[in-house]
Amino acid sequence: MAFFDDKQDETTLALIRRRFANPESFRVFNVNIVKKIVSRRATAYQTPPVRTFDGWDQAAAAALYQEANIDAVMKRASKLTKLHKTTALQVVWTEDRGLQVRVHTPNILDAEWIDPEHPSRIVVTHSASDPAKTTYADWSASTYQRRNFNGHPVPVPGNANGVNPYGILPFVPLFDRLPDADFFLPGGDDLMGAQKALNVGLTNLWRAVELQSHGQAVAKGLPIGDPIATGPDKVILLPKDGEFSYAAPNTPIPDILEALEFLMRSTAATNDCTADVLDLSKTAESGSAREAQRIDLKEARLDDIALWRGYERRLFEVIKRVINTHRPGTIPETASVRADFTELQDNLTESEVLANLKERAELGISSPVDALMTLNPDGYTTREDAYRALMTRKQETQELLLAL
């Protein structure tokens, strides 16, 4: 979390202390590749999905989600899940603020499980500046207890018996990939290691710039300790056989830069990102060339969307249970949600995309139905749905033409 939130200086200084006696003389300099790569990889909520609520008023549902700022929460959750590999959403109801959805990361999250996708117990740490004031929220499907820093239960107003009023855990576990047996998925060590190496390399680079960017004055044949005033308006008087010159440093700056650039490109490539995501000297290239480089990223996005569709459904079920517990009858028990994730925008222009689809239709290898499903495959459950949508649009177009 510190690396993601641009709090890396102390870690870099700790690494420098292992090798140098005076680390305070180094100027720490960071470029946050962790945030850049994680943000590039977390594409599921690049734009908010279109949610269709079956069995419930669409306007009421949209208003509830908007008031709880669900889109912003889910976008941050997707990034933190890509960073940590495991996170959890908690659905919270308060009388003054209504519905809230919070993202919990592994540093404050503990769980017990047999099936990692359905944990039996979750404990959330509520840290305080004074460790003695740290508390824990301990949840199971049937119980809820507040514990102090020693783990002992403390009274909860209005819930003396420690009952979970929802009958389910008000949490939705989120995973970067399907878990096998562990709740907390491993991964990401390569990105953290690369960030540490980059920070130390940049600090050393700046150190080299400060120490070796200027020539070093060298004098021979002069008494030790005699000061020499240098400058274009100064005359340096030398004794017989005396010498004065500037020695050019053998600076390793180009080599350090080349090594750092290699590190950044390699890190981007191993995280399914194109090299230009960390390239400060981008050059223009065709949309087709960029698309060819993004194949791995698009495939990873498809995997992510398959997971997040399920998370959207599970989140709605928890929201429904929590709200109906506090406001009975608000959401029909049979209501459900479908999330239509917008397609990752290609670097082809709209005219290029349409030209490709038109050419395929002219060759007889596709129809306008195929084009509609290609432009938005998540929008239609079946080909028949896409066909009906296309016919409706054509009918609307004909009616509008007749009206003109």
CSV table of C-alpha atoms in Angstrom, one decimal:
chain,number,residue,atom,x,y,z
A,1,MET,CA,0.0,0.0,0.0
A,2,ALA,CA,2.9,2.4,0.8
A,3,PHE,CA,4.3,1.8,-2.7
A,4,PHE,CA,1.0,2.3,-4.4
A,5,ASP,CA,0.3,5.5,-2.4
A,6,ASP,CA,3.7,7.1,-3.3
A,7,LYS,CA,5.2,6.5,0.2
A,8,GLN,CA,8.5,4.8,-0.9
A,9,ASP,CA,11.2,7.1,0.5
A,10,GLU,CA,11.7,5.3,3.8
A,11,THR,CA,12.0,1.9,2.1
A,12,THR,CA,14.6,3.2,-0.3
A,13,LEU,CA,16.6,4.8,2.5
A,14,ALA,CA,16.6,1.6,4.4
A,15,LEU,CA,18.1,-0.2,1.4
A,16,ILE,CA,20.8,2.5,1.1
A,17,ARG,CA,21.7,2.2,4.8
A,18,ARG,CA,22.8,-1.4,4.2
A,19,ARG,CA,25.5,-0.3,1.8
A,20,PHE,CA,26.5,3.3,2.8
A,21,ALA,CA,27.5,4.9,6.1
A,22,ASN,CA,25.9,8.3,5.4
A,23,PRO,CA,22.5,7.6,3.7
A,24,GLU,CA,21.3,11.1,4.6
A,25,SER,CA,23.6,12.5,1.9
A,26,PHE,CA,21.6,10.8,-0.8
A,27,ARG,CA,18.8,12.5,-2.5
A,28,VAL,CA,15.9,10.0,-2.8
A,29,PHE,CA,14.1,10.0,-6.2
A,30,ASN,CA,11.2,7.7,-7.1
A,31,VAL,CA,9.2,6.9,-10.2
A,32,ASN,CA,6.1,5.0,-9.2
A,33,ILE,CA,5.9,2.0,-11.7
A,34,VAL,CA,3.7,0.1,-9.2
A,35,LYS,CA,0.8,2.5,-9.5
A,36,LYS,CA,1.3,2.9,-13.3
A,37,ILE,CA,1.3,-0.8,-14.0
A,38,VAL,CA,-1.5,-1.7,-11.6
A,39,SER,CA,-3.7,1.1,-13.0
A,40,ARG,CA,-3.0,-0.1,-16.6
A,41,ARG,CA,-3.7,-3.7,-15.7
A,42,ALA,CA,-6.9,-3.0,-13.8
A,43,THR,CA,-9.1,-2.3,-16.8
A,44,ALA,CA,-12.4,-3.9,-15.8
A,45,TYR,CA,-13.7,-0.5,-14.5
A,46,GLN,CA,-11.9,1.7,-17.0
A,47,THR,CA,-15.5,2.9,-17.7
A,48,PRO,CA,-18.4,2.0,-15.4
A,49,PRO,CA,-20.4,-1.0,-16.5
A,50,VAL,CA,-24.1,-0.7,-17.5
A,51,ARG,CA,-26.1,-2.4,-14.8
A,52,THR,CA,-29.6,-3.8,-15.7
A,53,PHE,CA,-31.7,-4.7,-12.7
A,54,ASP,CA,-34.3,-7.4,-13.2
A,55,GLY,CA,-37.3,-7.4,-10.9
A,56,TRP,CA,-36.7,-4.0,-9.5
A,57,ASP,CA,-37.2,-0.4,-10.6
A,58,GLN,CA,-34.2,0.6,-12.7
A,59,ALA,CA,-34.4,4.3,-11.6
A,60,ALA,CA,-34.5,3.4,-7.9
A,61,ALA,CA,-31.6,1.0,-8.3
A,62,ALA,CA,-29.5,3.5,-10.2
A,63,ALA,CA,-30.2,6.1,-7.6
A,64,LEU,CA,-29.1,3.8,-4.8
A,65,TYR,CA,-25.9,2.9,-6.6
A,66,GLN,CA,-25.1,6.5,-7.4
A,67,GLU,CA,-25.7,7.7,-3.8
A,68,ALA,CA,-23.4,5.0,-2.5
A,69,ASN,CA,-20.8,5.9,-5.2
A,70,ILE,CA,-20.5,2.3,-6.2
A,71,ASP,CA,-18.7,3.0,-9.5
A,72,ALA,CA,-15.8,4.8,-7.7
A,73,VAL,CA,-15.6,2.1,-5.1
A,74,MET,CA,-15.5,-0.7,-7.6
A,75,LYS,CA,-12.9,1.1,-9.7
A,76,ARG,CA,-10.6,1.4,-6.6
A,77,ALA,CA,-11.4,-2.2,-5.6
A,78,SER,CA,-10.3,-3.5,-9.0
A,79,LYS,CA,-7.0,-1.6,-8.7
A,80,LEU,CA,-6.3,-2.8,-5.1
A,81,THR,CA,-7.3,-6.4,-6.0
A,82,LYS,CA,-4.8,-6.2,-8.9
A,83,LEU,CA,-2.2,-4.9,-6.4
A,84,HIS,CA,-2.9,-7.3,-3.5
A,85,LYS,CA,-4.4,-10.3,-5.4
A,86,THR,CA,-7.0,-10.6,-2.6
A,87,THR,CA,-9.3,-7.9,-1.1
A,88,ALA,CA,-12.9,-7.8,0.2
A,89,LEU,CA,-15.9,-5.5,-0.1
A,90,GLN,CA,-17.9,-4.8,3.0
A,91,VAL,CA,-21.5,-3.6,2.8
A,92,VAL,CA,-22.3,-1.2,5.6
A,93,TRP,CA,-25.5,0.5,6.7
A,94,THR,CA,-25.5,3.6,9.0
A,95,GLU,CA,-28.6,5.6,9.9
A,96,ASP,CA,-27.0,8.9,9.0
A,97,ARG,CA,-25.3,7.9,5.7
A,98,GLY,CA,-27.3,5.0,4.5
A,99,LEU,CA,-25.6,2.4,2.3
A,100,GLN,CA,-21.8,2.3,2.1
A,101,VAL,CA,-19.4,-0.1,0.5
A,102,ARG,CA,-15.9,-0.3,1.8
A,103,VAL,CA,-12.7,-1.9,0.4
A,104,HIS,CA,-10.6,-3.9,2.8
A,105,THR,CA,-7.0,-4.9,2.0
A,106,PRO,CA,-5.0,-7.8,3.5
A,107,ASN,CA,-3.1,-5.5,5.9
A,108,ILE,CA,-6.4,-5.1,7.9
A,109,LEU,CA,-8.2,-8.3,6.9
A,110,ASP,CA,-8.1,-11.8,8.4
A,111,ALA,CA,-10.3,-14.7,7.5
A,112,GLU,CA,-11.1,-18.4,8.2
A,113,TRP,CA,-12.2,-20.6,5.4
A,114,ILE,CA,-12.5,-24.0,3.9
A,115,ASP,CA,-13.7,-22.7,0.6
A,116,PRO,CA,-11.8,-19.4,0.0
A,117,GLU,CA,-14.6,-17.9,-2.1
A,118,HIS,CA,-17.0,-18.4,0.9
A,119,PRO,CA,-15.1,-17.7,4.1
A,120,SER,CA,-16.8,-18.7,7.4
A,121,ARG,CA,-15.3,-15.8,9.4
A,122,ILE,CA,-13.8,-12.4,8.7
A,123,VAL,CA,-12.1,-10.1,11.1
A,124,VAL,CA,-11.4,-6.4,10.2
A,125,THR,CA,-8.8,-4.4,12.1
A,126,HIS,CA,-9.6,-0.8,13.0
A,127,SER,CA,-6.2,0.6,13.8
A,128,ALA,CA,-5.6,3.7,16.0
A,129,SER,CA,-2.6,5.9,16.6
A,130,ASP,CA,-2.6,4.5,20.1
A,131,PRO,CA,-2.2,0.7,19.8
A,132,ALA,CA,-4.2,0.3,23.0
A,133,LYS,CA,-7.2,1.7,21.2
A,134,THR,CA,-7.1,-0.6,18.2
A,135,THR,CA,-10.3,-2.7,17.8
A,136,TYR,CA,-11.4,-5.6,15.7
A,137,ALA,CA,-14.7,-6.3,14.0
A,138,ASP,CA,-15.3,-10.1,14.2
A,139,TRP,CA,-17.9,-11.4,11.8
A,140,SER,CA,-19.4,-14.9,11.1
A,141,ALA,CA,-22.7,-15.7,9.4
A,142,SER,CA,-24.5,-15.7,12.8
A,143,THR,CA,-22.4,-13.6,15.1
A,144,TYR,CA,-20.8,-10.2,15.3
A,145,GLN,CA,-18.5,-9.1,18.1
A,146,ARG,CA,-16.3,-6.0,18.7
A,147,ARG,CA,-13.0,-6.9,20.3
A,148,ASN,CA,-10.3,-4.7,21.9
A,149,PHE,CA,-6.6,-4.8,21.2
A,150,ASN,CA,-6.2,-7.9,23.4
A,151,GLY,CA,-9.0,-9.7,21.5
A,152,HIS,CA,-11.5,-9.6,24.4
A,153,PRO,CA,-15.1,-8.8,23.4
A,154,VAL,CA,-16.4,-5.3,24.2
A,155,PRO,CA,-20.1,-4.4,24.5
A,156,VAL,CA,-21.9,-3.2,21.3
A,157,PRO,CA,-24.8,-0.9,22.0
A,158,GLY,CA,-28.0,-2.5,20.8
A,159,ASN,CA,-26.5,-5.9,20.3
A,160,ALA,CA,-25.8,-7.3,23.7
A,161,ASN,CA,-26.0,-10.9,22.4
A,162,GLY,CA,-23.4,-10.4,19.6
A,163,VAL,CA,-25.8,-11.4,16.8
A,164,ASN,CA,-25.2,-10.8,13.1
A,165,PRO,CA,-28.6,-9.4,12.0
A,166,TYR,CA,-28.0,-10.3,8.3
A,167,GLY,CA,-27.6,-14.0,8.6
A,168,ILE,CA,-24.7,-13.9,6.1
A,169,LEU,CA,-21.3,-12.3,6.1
A,170,PRO,CA,-21.8,-8.8,4.7
A,171,PHE,CA,-18.6,-9.2,2.7
A,172,VAL,CA,-17.7,-10.1,-0.9
A,173,PRO,CA,-14.2,-11.5,-1.3
A,174,LEU,CA,-12.4,-10.3,-4.4
A,175,PHE,CA,-9.6,-12.2,-6.2
A,176,ASP,CA,-7.3,-11.4,-9.0
A,177,ARG,CA,-7.7,-15.0,-10.2
A,178,LEU,CA,-9.8,-17.9,-9.1
A,179,PRO,CA,-8.3,-19.2,-5.8
A,180,ASP,CA,-7.5,-22.9,-5.3
A,181,ALA,CA,-7.1,-23.4,-1.6
A,182,ASP,CA,-5.8,-20.2,-0.1
A,183,PHE,CA,-7.8,-17.0,0.6
A,184,PHE,CA,-4.8,-14.7,0.4
A,185,LEU,CA,-3.4,-15.3,-3.1
A,186,PRO,CA,0.4,-14.9,-3.6
A,187,GLY,CA,1.9,-12.8,-6.3
A,188,GLY,CA,3.2,-9.3,-7.1
A,189,ASP,CA,6.7,-9.8,-5.6
A,190,ASP,CA,8.4,-9.2,-9.0
A,191,LEU,CA,6.7,-5.8,-9.2
A,192,MET,CA,7.7,-4.8,-5.7
A,193,GLY,CA,11.3,-6.0,-6.3
A,194,ALA,CA,11.5,-4.0,-9.5
A,195,GLN,CA,10.2,-0.9,-7.7
A,196,LYS,CA,12.8,-1.2,-5.0
A,197,ALA,CA,15.6,-1.7,-7.6
A,198,LEU,CA,14.4,1.2,-9.6
A,199,ASN,CA,14.3,3.5,-6.6
A,200,VAL,CA,17.8,2.6,-5.6
A,201,GLY,CA,19.0,3.0,-9.2
A,202,LEU,CA,17.4,6.4,-9.5
A,203,THR,CA,18.9,7.5,-6.2
A,204,ASN,CA,22.3,6.4,-7.3
A,205,LEU,CA,21.8,8.1,-10.7
A,206,TRP,CA,21.1,11.4,-9.0
A,207,ARG,CA,24.0,10.9,-6.7
A,208,ALA,CA,26.3,10.4,-9.8
A,209,VAL,CA,24.8,13.5,-11.4
A,210,GLU,CA,25.5,15.6,-8.3
A,211,LEU,CA,29.1,14.3,-7.8
A,212,GLN,CA,30.3,13.8,-11.3
A,213,SER,CA,28.6,16.3,-13.5
A,214,HIS,CA,31.5,18.9,-13.0
A,215,GLY,CA,35.2,18.5,-13.5
A,216,GLN,CA,37.5,18.2,-10.4
A,217,ALA,CA,40.2,20.8,-10.0
A,218,VAL,CA,43.7,19.2,-9.8
A,219,ALA,CA,46.9,21.0,-8.9
A,220,LYS,CA,50.5,19.7,-8.7
A,221,GLY,CA,53.6,21.4,-7.3
A,222,LEU,CA,51.7,23.7,-5.0
A,223,PRO,CA,52.2,23.8,-1.2
A,224,ILE,CA,49.5,21.7,0.6
A,225,GLY,CA,46.9,23.9,2.1
A,226,ASP,CA,47.3,27.0,-0.1
A,227,PRO,CA,43.9,27.9,-1.5
A,228,ILE,CA,43.5,28.5,-5.2
A,229,ALA,CA,40.9,31.0,-6.4
A,230,THR,CA,39.4,29.7,-9.7
A,231,GLY,CA,37.2,31.5,-12.2
A,232,PRO,CA,37.3,33.1,-15.6
A,233,ASP,CA,38.5,36.4,-14.0
A,234,LYS,CA,41.2,34.8,-11.9
A,235,VAL,CA,44.9,34.3,-12.7
A,236,ILE,CA,46.5,31.2,-11.2
A,237,LEU,CA,50.2,31.7,-10.6
A,238,LEU,CA,52.0,28.4,-10.6
A,239,PRO,CA,55.6,27.7,-9.5
A,240,LYS,CA,58.2,26.0,-11.8
A,241,ASP,CA,57.0,22.6,-12.8
A,242,GLY,CA,53.5,23.3,-11.3
A,243,GLU,CA,50.4,22.1,-13.0
A,244,PHE,CA,46.7,22.9,-12.8
A,245,SER,CA,43.9,21.3,-14.7
A,246,TYR,CA,40.3,19.9,-14.4
A,247,ALA,CA,40.0,16.2,-14.4
A,248,ALA,CA,37.0,14.9,-16.3
A,249,PRO,CA,35.1,12.3,-14.2
A,250,ASN,CA,34.4,8.8,-15.6
A,251,THR,CA,30.7,9.1,-15.0
A,252,PRO,CA,28.5,6.0,-15.4
A,253,ILE,CA,25.3,8.0,-16.0
A,254,PRO,CA,24.6,6.5,-19.5
A,255,ASP,CA,25.1,3.0,-18.2
A,256,ILE,CA,22.8,3.6,-15.2
A,257,LEU,CA,20.2,5.0,-17.5
A,258,GLU,CA,20.4,2.1,-19.9
A,259,ALA,CA,20.0,-0.4,-17.0
A,260,LEU,CA,17.0,1.5,-15.5
A,261,GLU,CA,15.3,1.6,-18.9
A,262,PHE,CA,15.8,-2.2,-19.3
A,263,LEU,CA,14.4,-2.8,-15.9
A,264,MET,CA,11.3,-0.7,-16.6
A,265,ARG,CA,10.7,-2.3,-20.0
A,266,SER,CA,11.1,-5.8,-18.6
A,267,THR,CA,8.8,-5.1,-15.7
A,268,ALA,CA,6.1,-3.8,-18.1
A,269,ALA,CA,6.4,-6.8,-20.4
A,270,THR,CA,6.1,-9.4,-17.6
A,271,ASN,CA,2.9,-7.6,-16.4
A,272,ASP,CA,1.2,-7.8,-19.8
A,273,CYS,CA,1.7,-4.1,-20.5
A,274,THR,CA,3.2,-2.7,-23.6
A,275,ALA,CA,6.7,-1.2,-23.2
A,276,ASP,CA,5.5,2.3,-23.9
A,277,VAL,CA,3.5,2.3,-20.7
A,278,LEU,CA,6.8,3.3,-18.9
A,279,ASP,CA,8.5,4.9,-21.9
A,280,LEU,CA,9.0,8.6,-21.6
A,281,SER,CA,10.0,9.0,-25.2
A,282,LYS,CA,6.9,7.8,-27.0
A,283,THR,CA,6.9,7.9,-30.7
A,284,ALA,CA,3.8,7.9,-32.9
A,285,GLU,CA,2.8,4.5,-34.3
A,286,SER,CA,-0.2,3.1,-36.1
A,287,GLY,CA,-3.3,1.9,-34.3
A,288,SER,CA,-2.8,-1.5,-35.7
A,289,ALA,CA,0.7,-1.8,-34.3
A,290,ARG,CA,-0.5,-0.7,-30.9
A,291,GLU,CA,-3.3,-3.2,-31.1
A,292,ALA,CA,-0.9,-6.0,-31.8
A,293,GLN,CA,1.1,-5.1,-28.7
A,294,ARG,CA,-2.0,-5.2,-26.5
A,295,ILE,CA,-3.2,-8.7,-27.2
A,296,ASP,CA,-2.0,-10.0,-23.9
A,297,LEU,CA,-3.6,-7.2,-22.0
A,298,LYS,CA,-6.9,-7.7,-23.7
A,299,GLU,CA,-6.9,-11.4,-22.9
A,300,ALA,CA,-6.1,-10.6,-19.3
A,301,ARG,CA,-9.0,-8.1,-19.3
A,302,LEU,CA,-11.4,-10.8,-20.5
A,303,ASP,CA,-10.4,-13.0,-17.6
A,304,ASP,CA,-10.9,-10.1,-15.2
A,305,ILE,CA,-14.4,-9.3,-16.5
A,306,ALA,CA,-15.5,-12.9,-16.1
A,307,LEU,CA,-14.6,-12.6,-12.4
A,308,TRP,CA,-16.1,-9.2,-11.9
A,309,ARG,CA,-19.4,-10.1,-13.4
A,310,GLY,CA,-19.8,-12.6,-10.6
A,311,TYR,CA,-18.6,-10.1,-8.0
A,312,GLU,CA,-21.3,-7.6,-9.2
A,313,ARG,CA,-24.0,-10.3,-8.7
A,314,ARG,CA,-22.7,-11.3,-5.3
A,315,LEU,CA,-22.4,-7.6,-4.2
A,316,PHE,CA,-26.0,-6.9,-5.1
A,317,GLU,CA,-27.2,-10.0,-3.2
A,318,VAL,CA,-25.4,-8.7,-0.1
A,319,ILE,CA,-26.7,-5.1,-0.6
A,320,LYS,CA,-30.2,-6.5,-0.9
A,321,ARG,CA,-29.9,-8.5,2.4
A,322,VAL,CA,-28.4,-5.5,4.3
A,323,ILE,CA,-30.8,-2.9,3.1
A,324,ASN,CA,-33.9,-5.1,3.6
A,325,THR,CA,-32.7,-5.9,7.1
A,326,HIS,CA,-32.8,-2.2,8.0
A,327,ARG,CA,-35.5,-1.1,5.5
A,328,PRO,CA,-37.7,-4.2,4.9
A,329,GLY,CA,-39.2,-4.5,1.5
A,330,THR,CA,-37.0,-1.9,-0.2
A,331,ILE,CA,-35.6,-4.4,-2.7
A,332,PRO,CA,-37.7,-7.3,-4.0
A,333,GLU,CA,-36.2,-10.6,-2.9
A,334,THR,CA,-36.3,-11.9,-6.5
A,335,ALA,CA,-34.4,-8.9,-7.9
A,336,SER,CA,-31.1,-9.5,-9.6
A,337,VAL,CA,-28.5,-7.5,-11.6
A,338,ARG,CA,-26.6,-8.0,-14.9
A,339,ALA,CA,-23.5,-5.9,-15.5
A,340,ASP,CA,-22.6,-5.1,-19.0
A,341,PHE,CA,-18.9,-4.2,-19.1
A,342,THR,CA,-18.0,-1.8,-22.0
A,343,GLU,CA,-15.4,-3.1,-24.4
A,344,LEU,CA,-11.8,-2.0,-24.1
A,345,GLN,CA,-11.3,0.8,-26.6
A,346,ASP,CA,-9.0,-0.1,-29.4
A,347,ASN,CA,-6.5,2.3,-30.8
A,348,LEU,CA,-8.2,2.0,-34.2
A,349,THR,CA,-10.2,5.0,-35.2
A,350,GLU,CA,-14.0,4.6,-35.4
A,351,SER,CA,-13.8,4.8,-39.2
A,352,GLU,CA,-11.2,2.0,-39.3
A,353,VAL,CA,-13.3,-0.2,-37.1
A,354,LEU,CA,-16.4,0.4,-39.3
A,355,ALA,CA,-14.5,-0.1,-42.5
A,356,ASN,CA,-13.2,-3.5,-41.2
A,357,LEU,CA,-16.8,-4.6,-40.3
A,358,LYS,CA,-18.1,-3.4,-43.6
A,359,GLU,CA,-15.5,-5.3,-45.6
A,360,ARG,CA,-16.3,-8.5,-43.7
A,361,ALA,CA,-20.0,-8.0,-44.5
A,362,GLU,CA,-19.2,-7.5,-48.2
A,363,LEU,CA,-17.2,-10.6,-48.3
A,364,GLY,CA,-20.1,-12.5,-46.8
A,365,ILE,CA,-18.3,-13.7,-43.7
A,366,SER,CA,-20.4,-11.7,-41.3
A,367,SER,CA,-23.7,-9.8,-41.1
A,368,PRO,CA,-24.8,-6.6,-39.3
A,369,VAL,CA,-25.8,-8.8,-36.3
A,370,ASP,CA,-22.1,-10.0,-36.1
A,371,ALA,CA,-21.0,-6.3,-36.2
A,372,LEU,CA,-23.4,-5.4,-33.4
A,373,MET,CA,-22.2,-8.2,-31.2
A,374,THR,CA,-18.5,-7.4,-32.0
A,375,LEU,CA,-19.0,-3.8,-31.0
A,376,ASN,CA,-20.7,-4.8,-27.7
A,377,PRO,CA,-20.7,-8.5,-27.0
A,378,ASP,CA,-21.7,-8.0,-23.4
A,379,GLY,CA,-24.9,-6.2,-24.4
A,380,TYR,CA,-26.6,-9.3,-25.7
A,381,THR,CA,-27.1,-12.7,-24.1
A,382,THR,CA,-27.8,-14.5,-27.4
A,383,ARG,CA,-27.6,-13.8,-31.1
A,384,GLU,CA,-31.4,-13.6,-31.2
A,385,ASP,CA,-31.2,-10.7,-28.7
A,386,ALA,CA,-28.8,-8.9,-31.0
A,387,TYR,CA,-31.0,-9.6,-34.0
A,388,ARG,CA,-34.1,-8.2,-32.3
A,389,ALA,CA,-32.2,-5.1,-31.2
A,390,LEU,CA,-30.9,-4.5,-34.7
A,391,MET,CA,-34.4,-4.9,-36.2
A,392,THR,CA,-35.8,-2.4,-33.6
A,393,ARG,CA,-33.2,0.1,-34.6
A,394,LYS,CA,-33.9,-0.3,-38.3
A,395,GLN,CA,-37.6,0.1,-37.7
A,396,GLU,CA,-36.9,3.3,-35.7
A,397,THR,CA,-34.8,4.7,-38.5
A,398,GLN,CA,-37.5,4.0,-41.1
A,399,GLU,CA,-40.2,5.7,-38.9
A,400,LEU,CA,-38.0,8.7,-38.4
A,401,LEU,CA,-37.3,9.0,-42.2
A,402,LEU,CA,-41.1,8.8,-42.9
A,403,ALA,CA,-41.7,11.5,-40.3
A,404,LEU,CA,-39.3,14.0,-41.9
